[in-house]
């Protein structure tokens, strides 16, 4: 390992892990801190016991920089093509076989050993005479206006080759990557910190444990991201700086009570097909037994064997009633006297399906009854006992925290129509 590589590795480790909290008030709080507080609270969580594929290793990924203005002449070189061909974004190749009527299939090729004739995700071997200057983008069907609309078939193409819960491109347009800038030698790196959700063009919702104690100027948020290691996606992703971080005044790091924060941005995002806000539920909403989705780029399994994901993952989970969840958690090392705080809701408990480390701050969304493909954000990934076992994961409950959200947004005169169904 070179000295420069060692510096990068050390910084990545330091950015993900912080010292255990020293809180001696009662033993149960020490135990809670041991279970999910030793890495700054970011134990929370992603996408099942799914094995080693489409991933980015045991450390938080360094996210590809946002591309500049689209340049059709930028070469996309690849070693997997025959002479006279080169790897090219699929929408810049006129001799490709993908249908342009929205029924196109893209092989995301997440296998570790790519075939000899292959290109990275979203690219294909294109003849040099077949390249075109202007991208051909399939216009999706008109989307209803308003928040919370999922794109179950993706935007412009569908994927194949996925093995474990890969999302379609643009399927969850409210998904946000929360990044932290790290200075390494003469470069600025964007290191993945947490997930988040867009609730207004200029407001991101995330977990308090992801951003507490951090300076706003060191945090960046990205919308429209899907594959973190390519810039060949159909629509460019968008980066924004954070102007203000607001953490819930009653956030308790030891037990992650009231684990919620709002990020107010210096500039609003441009709403596009792949960048849209999620709806927030009413304060009295109950999601018990609803079948919901959690999304994120976090680890596939708990511990050192886990790998951060390259392509955004999704997992479907049932919301577990409060009493059932508390009783299950009491059978774990939390012990028989553990009390589930009122700010939490639970989901999961199905073996092999869970959120995991690195998913902290990511949204869990549940269907809005009586609508098609429209969702409320019911929770924020907070913590869990391991990943993928028969123990529900624990999420900050948006219905309980909704009054605090409203208070903060109304104080700043944020238009509620963006997140109201």
Short mmCIF file of C-alpha atoms in Angstrom, two decimals:
data_model
loop_
_atom_site.label_atom_id
_atom_site.label_comp_id
_atom_site.label_asym_id
_atom_site.label_seq_id
_atom_site.Cartn_x
_atom_site.Cartn_y
_atom_site.Cartn_z
CA UNK A 1 0.00 0.00 0.00
CA UNK A 2 1.48 3.36 -1.02
CA UNK A 3 1.72 6.23 1.48
CA UNK A 4 -1.02 8.11 -0.40
CA UNK A 5 -3.26 5.04 -0.41
CA UNK A 6 -2.66 4.62 3.31
CA UNK A 7 -3.72 8.22 3.95
CA UNK A 8 -6.92 7.74 1.95
CA UNK A 9 -7.70 4.51 3.79
CA UNK A 10 -7.10 6.10 7.19
CA UNK A 11 -9.35 9.02 6.38
CA UNK A 12 -12.14 6.76 5.19
CA UNK A 13 -11.95 4.76 8.41
CA UNK A 14 -11.87 7.90 10.53
CA UNK A 15 -14.86 9.36 8.72
CA UNK A 16 -16.98 6.31 9.45
CA UNK A 17 -16.05 5.49 13.03
CA UNK A 18 -15.95 7.62 16.14
CA UNK A 19 -15.14 6.78 19.75
CA UNK A 20 -17.77 4.98 21.79
CA UNK A 21 -20.01 7.23 23.80
CA UNK A 22 -19.10 7.45 27.50
CA UNK A 23 -22.48 7.57 29.23
CA UNK A 24 -22.65 5.90 32.63
CA UNK A 25 -26.14 6.83 33.79
CA UNK A 26 -27.55 3.31 33.68
CA UNK A 27 -26.20 0.05 32.37
CA UNK A 28 -28.88 -0.37 29.71
CA UNK A 29 -27.73 2.84 28.02
CA UNK A 30 -24.16 1.56 27.94
CA UNK A 31 -25.46 -1.61 26.30
CA UNK A 32 -27.42 0.38 23.74
CA UNK A 33 -24.32 2.43 22.99
CA UNK A 34 -22.36 -0.77 22.49
CA UNK A 35 -24.97 -2.18 20.14
CA UNK A 36 -25.44 0.82 17.87
CA UNK A 37 -23.50 3.81 19.14
CA UNK A 38 -19.86 2.91 18.62
CA UNK A 39 -19.58 4.24 15.10
CA UNK A 40 -21.27 7.55 15.58
CA UNK A 41 -24.69 5.91 15.43
CA UNK A 42 -24.33 4.94 11.79
CA UNK A 43 -25.20 1.31 12.31
CA UNK A 44 -28.29 1.61 10.42
CA UNK A 45 -28.52 -0.70 7.99
CA UNK A 46 -29.11 -2.12 4.21
CA UNK A 47 -30.61 -4.58 2.07
CA UNK A 48 -30.48 -8.01 3.36
CA UNK A 49 -28.08 -10.85 3.69
CA UNK A 50 -27.45 -10.71 -0.01
CA UNK A 51 -23.85 -11.73 -0.56
CA UNK A 52 -20.92 -10.08 -2.27
CA UNK A 53 -22.04 -8.42 -5.47
CA UNK A 54 -22.30 -4.97 -6.95
CA UNK A 55 -20.48 -3.58 -3.95
CA UNK A 56 -17.70 -1.27 -2.90
CA UNK A 57 -15.84 -3.03 -0.12
CA UNK A 58 -15.89 -2.63 3.64
CA UNK A 59 -15.30 1.12 3.77
CA UNK A 60 -17.72 3.92 2.80
CA UNK A 61 -17.43 4.47 -0.95
CA UNK A 62 -15.85 7.51 -2.53
CA UNK A 63 -18.59 8.80 -4.80
CA UNK A 64 -17.83 9.72 -8.41
CA UNK A 65 -17.73 13.49 -8.86
CA UNK A 66 -20.71 15.13 -10.47
CA UNK A 67 -20.08 15.48 -14.21
CA UNK A 68 -19.88 18.91 -15.73
CA UNK A 69 -21.93 20.08 -18.73
CA UNK A 70 -22.72 17.16 -21.05
CA UNK A 71 -19.98 16.62 -23.60
CA UNK A 72 -20.85 14.08 -26.29
CA UNK A 73 -17.25 14.01 -27.47
CA UNK A 74 -15.84 12.80 -24.17
CA UNK A 75 -14.27 9.39 -24.90
CA UNK A 76 -15.52 6.40 -22.93
CA UNK A 77 -12.63 3.97 -23.32
CA UNK A 78 -13.04 0.36 -22.34
CA UNK A 79 -10.87 -2.71 -22.71
CA UNK A 80 -13.76 -5.13 -23.22
CA UNK A 81 -14.55 -4.25 -26.86
CA UNK A 82 -13.16 -5.43 -30.18
CA UNK A 83 -11.09 -3.19 -32.44
CA UNK A 84 -13.22 -0.42 -33.93
CA UNK A 85 -15.57 -0.42 -30.92
CA UNK A 86 -15.46 1.31 -27.58
CA UNK A 87 -17.56 1.43 -24.44
CA UNK A 88 -20.15 4.16 -24.89
CA UNK A 89 -23.22 5.22 -22.90
CA UNK A 90 -26.09 3.26 -24.43
CA UNK A 91 -28.01 6.42 -25.36
CA UNK A 92 -25.09 7.64 -27.52
CA UNK A 93 -24.95 4.57 -29.75
CA UNK A 94 -27.09 4.44 -32.87
CA UNK A 95 -26.28 0.81 -33.68
CA UNK A 96 -27.32 -0.60 -30.32
CA UNK A 97 -30.17 -3.05 -30.00
CA UNK A 98 -32.05 -1.42 -27.16
CA UNK A 99 -35.60 -0.34 -27.96
CA UNK A 100 -36.12 3.38 -27.60
CA UNK A 101 -39.78 3.08 -26.70
CA UNK A 102 -39.14 2.66 -22.99
CA UNK A 103 -38.93 -1.14 -23.15
CA UNK A 104 -35.13 -1.17 -23.30
CA UNK A 105 -33.24 -3.61 -21.15
CA UNK A 106 -29.83 -2.69 -19.74
CA UNK A 107 -27.67 -5.44 -18.29
CA UNK A 108 -26.12 -3.85 -15.22
CA UNK A 109 -23.42 -6.58 -15.15
CA UNK A 110 -22.65 -6.65 -11.47
CA UNK A 111 -20.72 -9.92 -11.66
CA UNK A 112 -17.21 -9.74 -10.24
CA UNK A 113 -15.72 -11.36 -13.35
CA UNK A 114 -16.98 -9.57 -16.44
CA UNK A 115 -16.97 -11.44 -19.74
CA UNK A 116 -14.29 -10.46 -22.22
CA UNK A 117 -16.82 -8.61 -24.42
CA UNK A 118 -18.25 -6.23 -21.87
CA UNK A 119 -18.53 -2.65 -20.66
CA UNK A 120 -19.44 -1.08 -17.33
CA UNK A 121 -23.04 -0.53 -16.32
CA UNK A 122 -25.02 1.70 -18.70
CA UNK A 123 -22.39 1.40 -21.45
CA UNK A 124 -22.05 -0.96 -24.38
CA UNK A 125 -19.60 -1.81 -27.13
CA UNK A 126 -20.45 0.68 -29.85
CA UNK A 127 -18.81 1.00 -33.26
CA UNK A 128 -16.91 4.24 -33.75
CA UNK A 129 -19.17 5.02 -36.71
CA UNK A 130 -22.28 4.39 -34.63
CA UNK A 131 -21.63 7.02 -31.97
CA UNK A 132 -23.98 10.00 -31.99
CA UNK A 133 -23.55 13.49 -30.56
CA UNK A 134 -26.91 14.04 -28.92
CA UNK A 135 -28.36 11.54 -26.48
CA UNK A 136 -31.61 9.81 -27.37
CA UNK A 137 -33.66 9.92 -24.16
CA UNK A 138 -36.96 8.14 -23.93
CA UNK A 139 -39.57 10.45 -22.46
CA UNK A 140 -41.34 8.58 -19.66
CA UNK A 141 -45.13 8.58 -19.45
CA UNK A 142 -46.47 11.79 -17.89
CA UNK A 143 -46.05 11.61 -14.13
CA UNK A 144 -48.79 12.96 -11.87
CA UNK A 145 -47.78 16.17 -10.18
CA UNK A 146 -47.05 16.08 -6.49
CA UNK A 147 -44.83 14.24 -4.06
CA UNK A 148 -44.19 10.57 -3.42
CA UNK A 149 -44.59 9.02 -6.88
CA UNK A 150 -42.34 6.00 -7.42
CA UNK A 151 -41.20 4.93 -10.91
CA UNK A 152 -41.54 1.12 -10.58
CA UNK A 153 -40.35 0.53 -14.16
CA UNK A 154 -37.51 3.01 -13.94
CA UNK A 155 -36.84 5.90 -16.30
CA UNK A 156 -35.93 5.26 -19.93
CA UNK A 157 -34.83 1.66 -19.53
CA UNK A 158 -35.16 -1.42 -17.35
CA UNK A 159 -32.28 -3.37 -15.90
CA UNK A 160 -31.39 -7.03 -16.14
CA UNK A 161 -28.50 -8.92 -14.61
CA UNK A 162 -29.38 -7.83 -11.08
CA UNK A 163 -29.34 -10.48 -8.39
CA UNK A 164 -30.24 -8.87 -5.10
CA UNK A 165 -32.69 -6.00 -4.83
CA UNK A 166 -31.13 -3.52 -7.24
CA UNK A 167 -33.49 -0.61 -7.87
CA UNK A 168 -34.50 0.54 -11.31
CA UNK A 169 -32.87 3.75 -12.44
CA UNK A 170 -34.91 6.66 -11.04
CA UNK A 171 -37.30 4.32 -9.21
CA UNK A 172 -37.08 6.26 -5.95
CA UNK A 173 -36.52 9.87 -7.09
CA UNK A 174 -36.45 11.27 -3.54
CA UNK A 175 -33.34 9.31 -2.55
CA UNK A 176 -30.41 11.47 -1.44
CA UNK A 177 -26.75 10.63 -0.81
CA UNK A 178 -25.25 12.62 2.07
CA UNK A 179 -21.54 13.13 1.45
CA UNK A 180 -18.67 14.58 3.45
CA UNK A 181 -15.79 16.32 1.74
CA UNK A 182 -12.37 15.00 2.72
CA UNK A 183 -9.14 16.77 1.75
CA UNK A 184 -6.48 14.23 0.75
CA UNK A 185 -3.17 15.69 -0.44
CA UNK A 186 -4.27 17.98 -3.30
CA UNK A 187 -7.68 16.42 -3.90
CA UNK A 188 -11.17 16.79 -2.42
CA UNK A 189 -12.93 13.45 -2.06
CA UNK A 190 -16.69 12.97 -1.59
CA UNK A 191 -16.99 10.22 1.03
CA UNK A 192 -20.41 8.64 1.48
CA UNK A 193 -21.84 9.25 4.96
CA UNK A 194 -25.54 8.40 5.01
CA UNK A 195 -28.75 8.35 3.08
CA UNK A 196 -31.44 11.00 3.12
CA UNK A 197 -34.66 12.00 1.40
CA UNK A 198 -35.81 15.06 -0.50
CA UNK A 199 -38.94 16.66 0.99
CA UNK A 200 -38.61 20.06 -0.71
CA UNK A 201 -36.27 21.29 -3.48
CA UNK A 202 -34.18 22.97 -0.78
CA UNK A 203 -34.66 20.62 2.21
CA UNK A 204 -33.27 17.13 2.90
CA UNK A 205 -34.45 14.85 5.71
CA UNK A 206 -31.90 12.54 7.34
CA UNK A 207 -30.91 11.01 10.68
CA UNK A 208 -29.46 13.16 13.42
CA UNK A 209 -26.73 10.60 14.10
CA UNK A 210 -25.40 11.19 10.58
CA UNK A 211 -24.78 14.91 10.89
CA UNK A 212 -24.71 15.90 14.56
CA UNK A 213 -21.58 17.87 15.36
CA UNK A 214 -20.61 18.35 11.72
CA UNK A 215 -20.16 21.73 10.11
CA UNK A 216 -22.59 22.51 7.32
CA UNK A 217 -19.75 23.58 5.03
CA UNK A 218 -18.26 20.07 5.12
CA UNK A 219 -21.50 18.35 4.05
CA UNK A 220 -22.76 17.98 0.50
CA UNK A 221 -25.94 16.29 -0.70
CA UNK A 222 -26.58 14.62 -4.03
CA UNK A 223 -29.89 13.93 -5.76
CA UNK A 224 -30.42 11.73 -8.81
CA UNK A 225 -27.63 9.31 -7.89
CA UNK A 226 -28.03 5.62 -8.73
CA UNK A 227 -24.75 3.91 -9.60
CA UNK A 228 -22.15 5.62 -7.42
CA UNK A 229 -19.21 4.59 -9.59
CA UNK A 230 -20.27 5.85 -13.01
CA UNK A 231 -21.14 9.15 -14.66
CA UNK A 232 -22.88 7.50 -17.63
CA UNK A 233 -26.39 7.69 -16.21
CA UNK A 234 -29.26 8.98 -18.30
CA UNK A 235 -29.77 12.20 -16.37
CA UNK A 236 -26.93 13.96 -14.53
CA UNK A 237 -27.05 13.86 -10.76
CA UNK A 238 -27.09 17.14 -8.86
CA UNK A 239 -24.92 18.29 -5.94
CA UNK A 240 -25.84 21.02 -3.47
CA UNK A 241 -24.06 22.54 -0.50
CA UNK A 242 -25.66 22.66 2.94
CA UNK A 243 -26.37 26.03 4.49
CA UNK A 244 -27.78 24.89 7.83
CA UNK A 245 -28.03 21.65 9.79
CA UNK A 246 -30.93 21.44 12.26
CA UNK A 247 -30.88 18.48 14.68
CA UNK A 248 -33.85 17.66 16.89
CA UNK A 249 -33.34 19.39 20.24
CA UNK A 250 -34.16 16.17 22.11
CA UNK A 251 -31.90 13.89 20.09
CA UNK A 252 -30.14 11.52 22.49
CA UNK A 253 -27.03 9.95 21.04
CA UNK A 254 -26.89 7.10 23.58
CA UNK A 255 -30.19 5.59 22.46
CA UNK A 256 -30.78 7.52 19.21
CA UNK A 257 -34.07 8.92 20.49
CA UNK A 258 -35.58 11.54 18.15
CA UNK A 259 -33.03 10.61 15.49
CA UNK A 260 -33.94 13.24 12.92
CA UNK A 261 -32.28 16.22 11.25
CA UNK A 262 -33.09 18.66 8.46
CA UNK A 263 -30.52 19.96 5.99
CA UNK A 264 -31.34 23.33 4.46
CA UNK A 265 -29.48 23.85 1.19
CA UNK A 266 -27.80 26.90 -0.26
CA UNK A 267 -29.60 26.37 -3.57
CA UNK A 268 -32.67 24.30 -4.48
CA UNK A 269 -32.46 21.17 -6.58
CA UNK A 270 -33.89 21.28 -10.07
CA UNK A 271 -36.83 18.88 -10.05
CA UNK A 272 -36.48 16.33 -12.86
CA UNK A 273 -37.81 12.86 -13.68
CA UNK A 274 -35.21 11.38 -11.32
CA UNK A 275 -35.36 14.12 -8.66
CA UNK A 276 -38.70 14.54 -6.86
CA UNK A 277 -39.78 14.93 -3.22
CA UNK A 278 -41.36 12.31 -0.98
CA UNK A 279 -44.64 12.94 0.89
CA UNK A 280 -44.76 13.20 4.68
CA UNK A 281 -47.57 11.44 6.55
CA UNK A 282 -49.94 13.08 9.02
CA UNK A 283 -48.93 13.08 12.67
CA UNK A 284 -51.47 10.39 13.56
CA UNK A 285 -50.65 7.96 10.74
CA UNK A 286 -50.32 4.28 11.61
CA UNK A 287 -48.45 1.95 9.26
CA UNK A 288 -48.70 -1.33 11.19
CA UNK A 289 -48.48 -4.36 8.86
CA UNK A 290 -48.01 -2.17 5.77
CA UNK A 291 -45.55 -3.53 3.19
CA UNK A 292 -42.96 -0.80 2.70
CA UNK A 293 -39.62 -0.14 0.99
CA UNK A 294 -36.30 0.88 2.46
CA UNK A 295 -33.52 2.01 0.12
CA UNK A 296 -29.81 2.70 0.45
CA UNK A 297 -26.23 2.07 -0.55
CA UNK A 298 -25.27 0.45 2.77
CA UNK A 299 -23.69 -2.91 3.54
CA UNK A 300 -25.13 -6.20 2.36
CA UNK A 301 -24.31 -8.03 5.61
CA UNK A 302 -23.24 -6.96 9.10
CA UNK A 303 -19.59 -6.82 10.15
CA UNK A 304 -16.29 -6.77 8.32
CA UNK A 305 -17.56 -9.14 5.62
CA UNK A 306 -20.22 -6.63 4.57
CA UNK A 307 -19.78 -4.62 1.38
CA UNK A 308 -21.13 -1.18 0.57
CA UNK A 309 -23.34 -1.24 -2.50
CA UNK A 310 -22.53 0.51 -5.77
CA UNK A 311 -26.07 0.52 -7.21
CA UNK A 312 -28.93 1.77 -5.04
CA UNK A 313 -30.71 -1.18 -3.39
CA UNK A 314 -34.28 -1.63 -2.16
CA UNK A 315 -35.84 -4.06 0.24
CA UNK A 316 -39.52 -4.66 0.97
CA UNK A 317 -40.36 -4.86 4.67
CA UNK A 318 -43.46 -5.17 6.84
CA UNK A 319 -44.04 -2.56 9.55
CA UNK A 320 -44.12 -4.34 12.91
CA UNK A 321 -46.50 -3.18 15.66
CA UNK A 322 -44.79 -1.49 18.57
CA UNK A 323 -45.51 -4.10 21.26
CA UNK A 324 -44.41 -6.97 19.02
CA UNK A 325 -41.18 -5.16 18.17
CA UNK A 326 -40.36 -4.34 21.79
CA UNK A 327 -40.97 -7.92 22.88
CA UNK A 328 -38.69 -9.23 20.12
CA UNK A 329 -35.94 -6.75 20.99
CA UNK A 330 -36.12 -7.88 24.62
CA UNK A 331 -35.06 -11.37 23.53
CA UNK A 332 -31.77 -9.93 22.23
CA UNK A 333 -28.80 -8.65 24.21
CA UNK A 334 -30.79 -5.50 24.96
CA UNK A 335 -32.44 -7.54 27.70
CA UNK A 336 -35.91 -8.06 29.14
CA UNK A 337 -36.23 -4.52 30.55
CA UNK A 338 -35.56 -2.71 27.29
CA UNK A 339 -38.16 -0.05 26.45
CA UNK A 340 -38.64 1.06 22.87
CA UNK A 341 -38.73 4.86 22.80
CA UNK A 342 -41.89 6.48 21.49
CA UNK A 343 -39.97 8.15 18.64
CA UNK A 344 -39.27 4.79 16.97
CA UNK A 345 -41.19 2.49 14.66
CA UNK A 346 -40.05 -0.96 13.54
CA UNK A 347 -40.00 -2.86 10.28
CA UNK A 348 -38.62 -6.15 9.04
CA UNK A 349 -37.95 -9.26 11.06
CA UNK A 350 -37.76 -11.44 7.94
CA UNK A 351 -34.51 -13.38 7.62
CA UNK A 352 -32.32 -12.09 4.81
CA UNK A 353 -34.24 -8.81 4.47
CA UNK A 354 -33.02 -5.80 6.37
CA UNK A 355 -31.27 -2.49 6.25
CA UNK A 356 -27.66 -2.44 7.46
CA UNK A 357 -24.62 -0.32 8.29
CA UNK A 358 -24.32 2.66 5.98
CA UNK A 359 -28.07 3.01 5.42
CA UNK A 360 -28.50 5.36 8.38
CA UNK A 361 -30.62 8.36 7.42
CA UNK A 362 -32.17 6.58 4.44
CA UNK A 363 -35.94 6.62 4.01
CA UNK A 364 -38.46 3.86 4.55
CA UNK A 365 -41.57 4.59 2.51
CA UNK A 366 -45.04 3.04 2.69
CA UNK A 367 -47.90 3.09 0.16
CA UNK A 368 -50.53 5.80 0.42
CA UNK A 369 -53.81 3.91 0.60
CA UNK A 370 -56.15 4.42 -2.34
CA UNK A 371 -53.40 5.59 -4.71
CA UNK A 372 -51.13 3.84 -7.22
CA UNK A 373 -47.34 3.93 -6.80
CA UNK A 374 -47.50 6.82 -4.34
CA UNK A 375 -45.78 6.77 -0.96
CA UNK A 376 -45.39 8.41 2.43
CA UNK A 377 -42.07 8.39 4.23
CA UNK A 378 -42.86 6.45 7.39
CA UNK A 379 -39.37 6.19 8.86
CA UNK A 380 -35.68 7.02 8.81
CA UNK A 381 -33.17 4.18 9.15
CA UNK A 382 -31.75 4.41 12.68
CA UNK A 383 -30.42 1.17 14.18
CA UNK A 384 -30.74 -2.58 14.47
CA UNK A 385 -29.34 -5.68 16.16
CA UNK A 386 -27.15 -7.04 13.39
CA UNK A 387 -28.61 -7.23 9.88
CA UNK A 388 -30.87 -9.69 8.13
CA UNK A 389 -31.90 -11.71 11.19
CA UNK A 390 -35.41 -12.34 12.51
CA UNK A 391 -35.27 -9.12 14.52
CA UNK A 392 -36.97 -5.99 13.18
CA UNK A 393 -34.89 -2.94 12.33
CA UNK A 394 -35.64 0.28 14.17
CA UNK A 395 -36.49 3.54 12.42
CA UNK A 396 -37.15 7.10 13.52
CA UNK A 397 -40.93 7.41 13.22
CA UNK A 398 -42.04 10.27 10.99
CA UNK A 399 -45.65 10.39 12.31
CA UNK A 400 -44.36 11.00 15.86
CA UNK A 401 -41.77 13.52 14.65
CA UNK A 402 -44.03 15.32 12.18
CA UNK A 403 -44.90 18.22 14.56
CA UNK A 404 -41.19 19.00 14.97
CA UNK A 405 -40.68 18.90 11.19
CA UNK A 406 -43.62 21.26 10.66
CA UNK A 407 -42.32 23.64 13.31
CA UNK A 408 -38.90 23.89 11.65
CA UNK A 409 -40.27 24.27 8.12
CA UNK A 410 -42.94 26.80 9.04
CA UNK A 411 -40.38 28.90 10.91
CA UNK A 412 -38.35 29.07 7.68
CA UNK A 413 -41.46 29.60 5.53
CA UNK A 414 -40.97 26.43 3.50
CA UNK A 415 -43.84 25.67 1.13
CA UNK A 416 -45.65 22.61 2.51
CA UNK A 417 -47.26 21.76 -0.85
CA UNK A 418 -44.07 19.97 -1.92
CA UNK A 419 -44.41 17.24 0.75
CA UNK A 420 -48.20 17.13 1.23
CA UNK A 421 -50.16 14.36 -0.52
#
